[in-house]
CSV table of C-alpha atoms in Angstrom, one decimal:
chain,number,residue,atom,x,y,z
A,90,MET,CA,33.0,34.0,-47.1
A,91,SER,CA,35.3,34.5,-50.1
A,92,ALA,CA,35.1,35.3,-53.8
A,93,ILE,CA,36.6,32.3,-55.6
A,94,LEU,CA,37.6,32.0,-59.3
A,95,VAL,CA,37.8,28.4,-60.6
A,96,THR,CA,39.6,27.8,-63.9
A,97,GLY,CA,38.4,24.7,-65.8
A,98,ALA,CA,35.1,25.0,-63.9
A,99,ASN,CA,33.2,23.0,-66.6
A,100,GLY,CA,35.3,19.9,-66.1
A,101,PHE,CA,33.9,17.1,-64.0
A,102,VAL,CA,36.2,18.0,-61.1
A,103,GLY,CA,35.4,21.7,-61.6
A,104,ARG,CA,31.7,21.2,-61.4
A,105,ALA,CA,32.1,19.1,-58.2
A,106,LEU,CA,34.3,21.8,-56.7
A,107,CYS,CA,31.9,24.6,-57.6
A,108,ARG,CA,29.0,22.8,-55.9
A,109,VAL,CA,31.1,22.4,-52.7
A,110,LEU,CA,32.2,26.0,-52.7
A,111,LEU,CA,28.6,27.3,-53.2
A,112,GLU,CA,27.4,25.1,-50.4
A,113,ALA,CA,30.0,26.7,-48.2
A,114,GLY,CA,28.7,30.1,-49.0
A,115,HIS,CA,31.4,31.3,-51.3
A,116,THR,CA,30.8,33.5,-54.4
A,117,VAL,CA,32.1,31.5,-57.4
A,118,THR,CA,33.1,32.5,-60.9
A,119,GLY,CA,34.0,29.9,-63.4
A,120,LEU,CA,36.7,30.7,-66.0
A,121,VAL,CA,36.1,28.5,-69.0
A,122,ARG,CA,37.0,28.3,-72.7
A,123,HIS,CA,33.5,27.2,-73.8
A,124,ALA,CA,30.1,28.2,-72.3
A,125,GLY,CA,28.3,25.7,-70.2
A,126,VAL,CA,29.5,25.3,-66.6
A,127,GLY,CA,26.2,23.7,-65.7
A,128,VAL,CA,26.2,24.6,-62.0
A,129,ASN,CA,23.4,27.0,-60.9
A,130,GLY,CA,24.8,29.9,-59.0
A,131,VAL,CA,28.2,30.0,-60.7
A,132,ARG,CA,28.9,33.1,-62.8
A,133,GLU,CA,30.5,32.1,-66.1
A,134,TRP,CA,33.5,33.9,-67.6
A,135,VAL,CA,34.2,32.6,-71.1
A,136,ASP,CA,37.7,33.3,-72.5
A,137,GLU,CA,38.6,31.3,-75.6
A,138,ARG,CA,42.2,32.4,-76.0
A,139,ALA,CA,44.8,29.7,-75.6
A,140,ASP,CA,47.1,29.4,-72.6
A,141,PHE,CA,45.4,32.3,-70.8
A,142,ALA,CA,47.1,34.8,-73.0
A,143,GLY,CA,45.9,38.4,-72.2
A,144,ILE,CA,44.0,37.3,-69.1
A,145,SER,CA,45.0,40.4,-67.1
A,146,ALA,CA,43.7,42.8,-69.8
A,147,ALA,CA,40.5,40.7,-70.3
A,148,TRP,CA,39.7,40.4,-66.6
A,149,PRO,CA,36.1,41.7,-66.1
A,150,VAL,CA,35.9,44.8,-63.9
A,151,ASP,CA,33.2,43.3,-61.7
A,152,VAL,CA,34.8,40.0,-61.0
A,153,ALA,CA,36.4,40.1,-57.5
A,154,VAL,CA,38.7,37.4,-56.4
A,155,ASP,CA,40.1,36.4,-53.0
A,156,CYS,CA,41.4,33.0,-54.2
A,157,VAL,CA,41.9,31.2,-57.5
A,158,VAL,CA,41.6,27.4,-57.8
A,159,HIS,CA,43.5,26.6,-61.0
A,160,LEU,CA,42.2,23.3,-62.4
A,161,ALA,CA,42.5,24.1,-66.1
A,162,ALA,CA,45.4,22.2,-67.8
A,163,ARG,CA,46.6,20.4,-70.9
A,164,VAL,CA,46.1,16.8,-69.9
A,165,HIS,CA,47.3,13.5,-71.3
A,166,GLN,CA,46.9,13.0,-75.0
A,167,LEU,CA,46.4,9.4,-76.2
A,168,HIS,CA,47.6,10.4,-79.7
A,169,ASP,CA,49.5,13.5,-79.2
A,170,GLU,CA,50.1,15.3,-82.5
A,171,ALA,CA,52.3,18.1,-81.1
A,172,LEU,CA,55.7,18.2,-82.7
A,173,ASP,CA,57.2,19.0,-79.3
A,174,PRO,CA,55.0,17.6,-76.5
A,175,ASP,CA,57.1,19.1,-73.7
A,176,ALA,CA,56.7,22.6,-75.3
A,177,ALA,CA,53.0,22.1,-75.8
A,178,PHE,CA,52.4,21.0,-72.2
A,179,ARG,CA,54.7,23.8,-70.9
A,180,ALA,CA,52.8,26.5,-72.8
A,181,THR,CA,49.5,25.7,-71.0
A,182,ASN,CA,50.6,24.2,-67.7
A,183,VAL,CA,53.5,26.4,-66.9
A,184,THR,CA,53.2,29.7,-68.8
A,185,GLY,CA,49.4,29.6,-68.6
A,186,ALA,CA,49.4,29.0,-64.8
A,187,LEU,CA,51.8,31.8,-64.3
A,188,ARG,CA,49.6,34.2,-66.3
A,189,VAL,CA,46.6,33.2,-64.1
A,190,ALA,CA,48.6,33.8,-60.9
A,191,GLN,CA,49.9,37.1,-62.1
A,192,ALA,CA,46.5,38.3,-63.2
A,193,ALA,CA,44.9,37.1,-59.9
A,194,ARG,CA,47.5,38.9,-57.8
A,195,ASN,CA,47.0,42.1,-59.9
A,196,GLN,CA,43.3,41.8,-59.0
A,197,GLY,CA,44.0,41.5,-55.3
A,198,ALA,CA,43.9,37.8,-54.8
A,199,ARG,CA,45.7,36.5,-51.7
A,200,ARG,CA,45.9,32.8,-52.6
A,201,LEU,CA,46.2,30.4,-55.6
A,202,VAL,CA,45.4,26.7,-55.1
A,203,PHE,CA,47.2,24.9,-57.9
A,204,VAL,CA,45.9,21.4,-58.8
A,205,SER,CA,49.0,19.6,-59.9
A,206,SER,CA,49.3,15.8,-60.3
A,207,ILE,CA,51.0,12.9,-58.5
A,208,LYS,CA,52.7,12.4,-62.0
A,209,ALA,CA,54.8,15.4,-61.1
A,210,VAL,CA,56.5,13.0,-58.6
A,211,ALA,CA,56.5,9.6,-60.3
A,212,GLU,CA,54.7,7.0,-62.2
A,213,SER,CA,55.2,4.2,-59.6
A,214,ASP,CA,55.9,4.2,-55.9
A,215,GLY,CA,59.0,1.9,-55.9
A,216,GLY,CA,57.7,0.0,-52.9
A,217,GLN,CA,57.0,3.1,-50.7
A,218,PRO,CA,53.9,5.3,-50.9
A,219,LEU,CA,54.6,8.6,-52.5
A,220,SER,CA,54.7,11.5,-49.9
A,221,GLU,CA,55.3,15.2,-50.3
A,222,ARG,CA,59.0,14.4,-49.3
A,223,THR,CA,59.5,11.9,-52.1
A,224,LEU,CA,62.2,13.1,-54.6
A,225,ALA,CA,60.3,14.1,-57.8
A,226,SER,CA,61.2,12.3,-61.0
A,227,PRO,CA,58.4,12.8,-63.5
A,228,GLN,CA,58.5,10.4,-66.5
A,229,ASP,CA,56.4,12.1,-69.2
A,230,ALA,CA,55.8,15.6,-70.7
A,231,TYR,CA,52.6,16.1,-68.6
A,232,GLY,CA,54.3,15.2,-65.3
A,233,ARG,CA,57.3,17.4,-66.1
A,234,SER,CA,55.1,20.4,-67.0
A,235,LYS,CA,53.2,20.0,-63.7
A,236,LEU,CA,56.5,19.9,-61.7
A,237,GLU,CA,57.8,23.0,-63.6
A,238,ALA,CA,54.6,24.8,-62.9
A,239,GLU,CA,54.8,24.0,-59.2
A,240,GLN,CA,58.4,25.4,-59.1
A,241,ALA,CA,57.5,28.5,-61.1
A,242,LEU,CA,54.4,29.3,-59.0
A,243,ARG,CA,56.4,28.9,-55.7
A,244,GLU,CA,59.0,31.4,-57.0
A,245,TYR,CA,56.3,33.8,-58.1
A,246,GLY,CA,54.6,33.5,-54.7
A,247,VAL,CA,57.9,34.4,-52.9
A,248,GLN,CA,58.4,37.4,-55.1
A,249,SER,CA,54.8,38.7,-55.1
A,250,GLY,CA,53.4,37.6,-51.7
A,251,LEU,CA,50.7,35.5,-53.3
A,252,GLU,CA,50.0,32.4,-51.2
A,253,ILE,CA,50.6,29.2,-53.2
A,254,VAL,CA,49.0,25.9,-52.2
A,255,ILE,CA,49.8,22.8,-54.3
A,256,VAL,CA,47.5,19.8,-54.4
A,257,ARG,CA,48.6,16.6,-56.1
A,258,PRO,CA,45.9,14.0,-56.8
A,259,PRO,CA,46.3,10.6,-58.4
A,260,LEU,CA,43.8,9.4,-61.0
A,261,VAL,CA,40.5,11.2,-60.4
A,262,TYR,CA,37.2,9.5,-61.0
A,263,GLY,CA,33.5,10.3,-60.5
A,264,PRO,CA,30.3,11.1,-62.4
A,265,GLU,CA,31.1,12.3,-65.9
A,266,VAL,CA,34.6,10.9,-65.8
A,267,ARG,CA,36.3,10.4,-69.2
A,268,ALA,CA,39.4,8.7,-70.6
A,269,ASN,CA,40.8,5.5,-69.3
A,270,PHE,CA,38.4,5.1,-66.3
A,271,LEU,CA,35.4,5.5,-68.6
A,272,HIS,CA,37.0,2.9,-71.0
A,273,LEU,CA,37.3,0.5,-68.1
A,274,MET,CA,33.7,1.0,-67.1
A,275,ASP,CA,32.7,0.5,-70.8
A,276,ALA,CA,34.5,-2.8,-70.8
A,277,VAL,CA,32.9,-4.1,-67.6
A,278,TRP,CA,29.5,-2.9,-68.8
A,279,LYS,CA,29.9,-4.8,-72.1
A,280,ARG,CA,31.0,-7.9,-70.1
A,281,LEU,CA,34.3,-8.0,-72.0
A,282,PRO,CA,36.9,-10.4,-70.6
A,283,LEU,CA,39.7,-8.4,-69.0
A,284,PRO,CA,43.2,-10.0,-68.4
A,285,LEU,CA,43.6,-8.2,-65.1
A,286,GLY,CA,42.8,-10.8,-62.5
A,287,SER,CA,46.4,-11.5,-61.4
A,288,ILE,CA,47.5,-7.9,-60.9
A,289,GLN,CA,48.2,-7.4,-57.3
A,290,ALA,CA,49.8,-3.9,-57.5
A,291,ARG,CA,47.8,-1.3,-55.7
A,292,ARG,CA,46.8,2.0,-57.2
A,293,SER,CA,45.6,5.1,-55.3
A,294,LEU,CA,42.6,6.9,-56.7
A,295,VAL,CA,40.6,10.0,-55.6
A,296,PHE,CA,36.9,10.5,-55.9
A,297,ALA,CA,36.0,13.9,-57.4
A,298,GLY,CA,33.9,14.6,-54.3
A,299,ASN,CA,36.9,14.0,-52.0
A,300,LEU,CA,39.2,16.1,-54.2
A,301,ALA,CA,36.7,18.9,-54.3
A,302,ASP,CA,36.3,18.8,-50.5
A,303,ALA,CA,40.1,19.0,-50.0
A,304,LEU,CA,40.4,21.9,-52.4
A,305,ALA,CA,37.7,23.8,-50.6
A,306,CYS,CA,39.6,23.3,-47.4
A,307,CYS,CA,42.7,24.8,-49.0
A,308,VAL,CA,40.9,27.9,-50.1
A,309,ASN,CA,40.7,29.7,-46.7
A,310,ASP,CA,42.7,27.7,-44.1
A,311,PRO,CA,45.7,29.8,-43.1
A,312,ARG,CA,47.6,26.7,-42.3
A,313,ALA,CA,47.6,25.7,-46.0
A,314,ALA,CA,49.6,28.7,-47.2
A,315,GLY,CA,52.8,27.6,-48.9
A,316,ALA,CA,52.0,23.9,-48.4
A,317,CYS,CA,51.9,20.9,-50.8
A,318,PHE,CA,49.4,18.2,-50.2
A,319,HIS,CA,48.8,14.8,-51.6
A,320,VAL,CA,45.1,13.8,-51.7
A,321,ALA,CA,43.7,10.3,-52.2
A,322,ASP,CA,40.8,8.0,-51.2
A,323,PRO,CA,41.3,6.1,-47.9
A,324,HIS,CA,41.9,2.8,-49.6
A,325,ALA,CA,44.2,1.9,-52.5
A,326,PRO,CA,42.7,-1.1,-54.3
A,327,THR,CA,44.4,-3.6,-56.5
A,328,VAL,CA,43.4,-3.3,-60.2
A,329,ALA,CA,41.4,-6.6,-59.8
A,330,GLU,CA,39.6,-5.3,-56.7
A,331,LEU,CA,38.7,-2.1,-58.6
A,332,VAL,CA,37.3,-4.0,-61.5
A,333,ARG,CA,35.3,-6.3,-59.3
A,334,SER,CA,33.9,-3.4,-57.3
A,335,LEU,CA,32.9,-1.6,-60.5
A,336,GLY,CA,31.1,-4.8,-61.7
A,337,VAL,CA,29.2,-4.9,-58.4
A,338,HIS,CA,28.0,-1.3,-58.7
A,339,LEU,CA,27.3,-1.5,-62.4
A,340,GLN,CA,25.4,-4.7,-61.8
A,341,ARG,CA,27.5,-6.4,-64.4
A,342,PRO,CA,29.8,-9.0,-62.8
A,343,ALA,CA,33.3,-8.4,-64.1
A,344,ARG,CA,34.9,-11.1,-66.3
A,345,LEU,CA,38.5,-11.2,-65.0
A,346,LEU,CA,41.1,-13.5,-66.5
A,347,PRO,CA,44.1,-14.4,-64.4
A,348,VAL,CA,46.8,-13.6,-66.9
A,349,PRO,CA,50.3,-13.4,-65.4
A,350,THR,CA,51.8,-9.9,-65.2
A,351,ALA,CA,54.9,-11.1,-67.1
A,352,ALA,CA,52.6,-12.1,-70.0
A,353,LEU,CA,51.0,-8.7,-70.0
A,354,LEU,CA,54.3,-7.0,-70.1
A,355,LEU,CA,55.4,-9.2,-73.0
A,356,ALA,CA,52.3,-8.3,-74.9
A,357,GLY,CA,53.0,-4.6,-74.2
A,358,ARG,CA,56.4,-4.9,-75.7
A,359,ILE,CA,55.0,-6.7,-78.8
A,360,THR,CA,52.2,-4.2,-79.4
A,361,GLY,CA,54.3,-1.1,-78.5
A,362,ARG,CA,52.1,-0.3,-75.4
A,363,LEU,CA,54.7,-1.2,-72.8
A,364,PRO,CA,54.5,2.1,-70.9
A,365,GLN,CA,50.7,1.8,-70.6
A,366,ILE,CA,51.0,-1.8,-69.4
A,367,GLU,CA,53.8,-0.9,-66.9
A,368,ARG,CA,51.6,1.8,-65.4
A,369,LEU,CA,48.6,-0.6,-65.2
A,370,THR,CA,50.6,-3.4,-63.5
A,371,GLY,CA,52.9,-1.2,-61.3
A,372,SER,CA,52.1,0.0,-57.8
A,373,LEU,CA,51.3,3.7,-57.3
A,374,GLN,CA,50.2,4.3,-53.7
A,375,VAL,CA,49.9,7.8,-52.3
A,376,ASP,CA,50.6,8.9,-48.8
A,377,ALA,CA,47.9,11.5,-48.0
A,378,THR,CA,48.6,11.9,-44.3
A,379,GLN,CA,50.1,15.4,-44.5
A,380,ILE,CA,46.8,17.1,-45.3
A,381,GLN,CA,45.2,15.2,-42.5
A,382,THR,CA,47.9,16.2,-40.1
A,383,VAL,CA,48.1,19.9,-41.1
A,384,LEU,CA,44.5,20.7,-41.9
A,385,GLY,CA,42.7,18.0,-40.1
A,386,TRP,CA,41.0,17.0,-43.4
A,387,ARG,CA,39.4,13.6,-43.8
A,388,PRO,CA,37.9,12.2,-47.0
A,389,PRO,CA,34.1,12.5,-46.7
A,390,TYR,CA,33.6,9.6,-49.1
A,391,SER,CA,35.0,6.0,-49.1
A,392,LEU,CA,36.2,4.3,-52.2
A,393,ASP,CA,33.0,2.3,-52.3
A,394,ASP,CA,30.9,5.5,-52.0
A,395,GLY,CA,32.8,7.0,-54.9
A,396,LEU,CA,32.5,3.9,-57.1
A,397,ALA,CA,28.8,3.6,-56.3
A,398,ALA,CA,28.2,7.3,-57.3
A,399,THR,CA,30.2,6.9,-60.5
A,400,ALA,CA,28.4,3.7,-61.4
A,401,ARG,CA,25.0,5.3,-60.8
A,402,TRP,CA,25.8,8.1,-63.2
A,403,TYR,CA,27.1,5.6,-65.8
A,404,ARG,CA,24.0,3.4,-65.5
A,405,SER,CA,21.8,6.5,-65.9
A,406,THR,CA,23.5,7.2,-69.3
A,407,HIS,CA,23.1,3.6,-70.7
């Protein structure tokens, strides 16, 4: 078994990954900015400095590492106050990732698994599910920073011999999820009317348990070295299907209104939220066959399994 370092180990994906790695017999250290990984058996390394500055010098002498799974990132900001969002994302997601890779290599690591995002490729699928061969055209500062990080890490891997594996998930959900998915669950729970009944576009998602399982496969498998993989649940639901399923599992039937997509887009233009409405009403399907072909990986959980687990957690908190 291997010694694994997980950055961002106290996030909801990080905790899911740490559990899977421990169950597989790996030794796991969680690098976090604030104490509280919350997974028994994970050694916690707290480093509060921004963008992993000085990580090489700060590396504990007794923390061995064969592989790093780099989850930590600057993520979407609903109200980004950065004067230069691209620079802010780049500092953490590109420069920070390179610092982690360099420090890991200096400590003898052989591989880094970088958790990127499908947003490094596109915001919509243009009628064809996004595969690893799709020409990347990110549309926001976050997506651009993830693509730049992928490119920088690949170059460093060639120079240093560190094996780089890139994994691009779509929206991740699961117990302890935050942001937009949690807001959607809140709305269903409160029985608020949602104008999403007519949206037929399909959106790929990935359950945190599926993503964690895929990342664990990428830690040791020699066939993963140098590869890029898209990871998603087996079924991409329409937005309306997703909301109805959440209603079933939350035991609060969803109140869906059949508002035409054109009307939603008009409302987005009037309110200044057009980009958000376009993402909500546009198709974003992910082709995840490559990881299945190369590594033989299959998602252990169905979409319904994932939604049920997420709803159980939500109900337990309300």
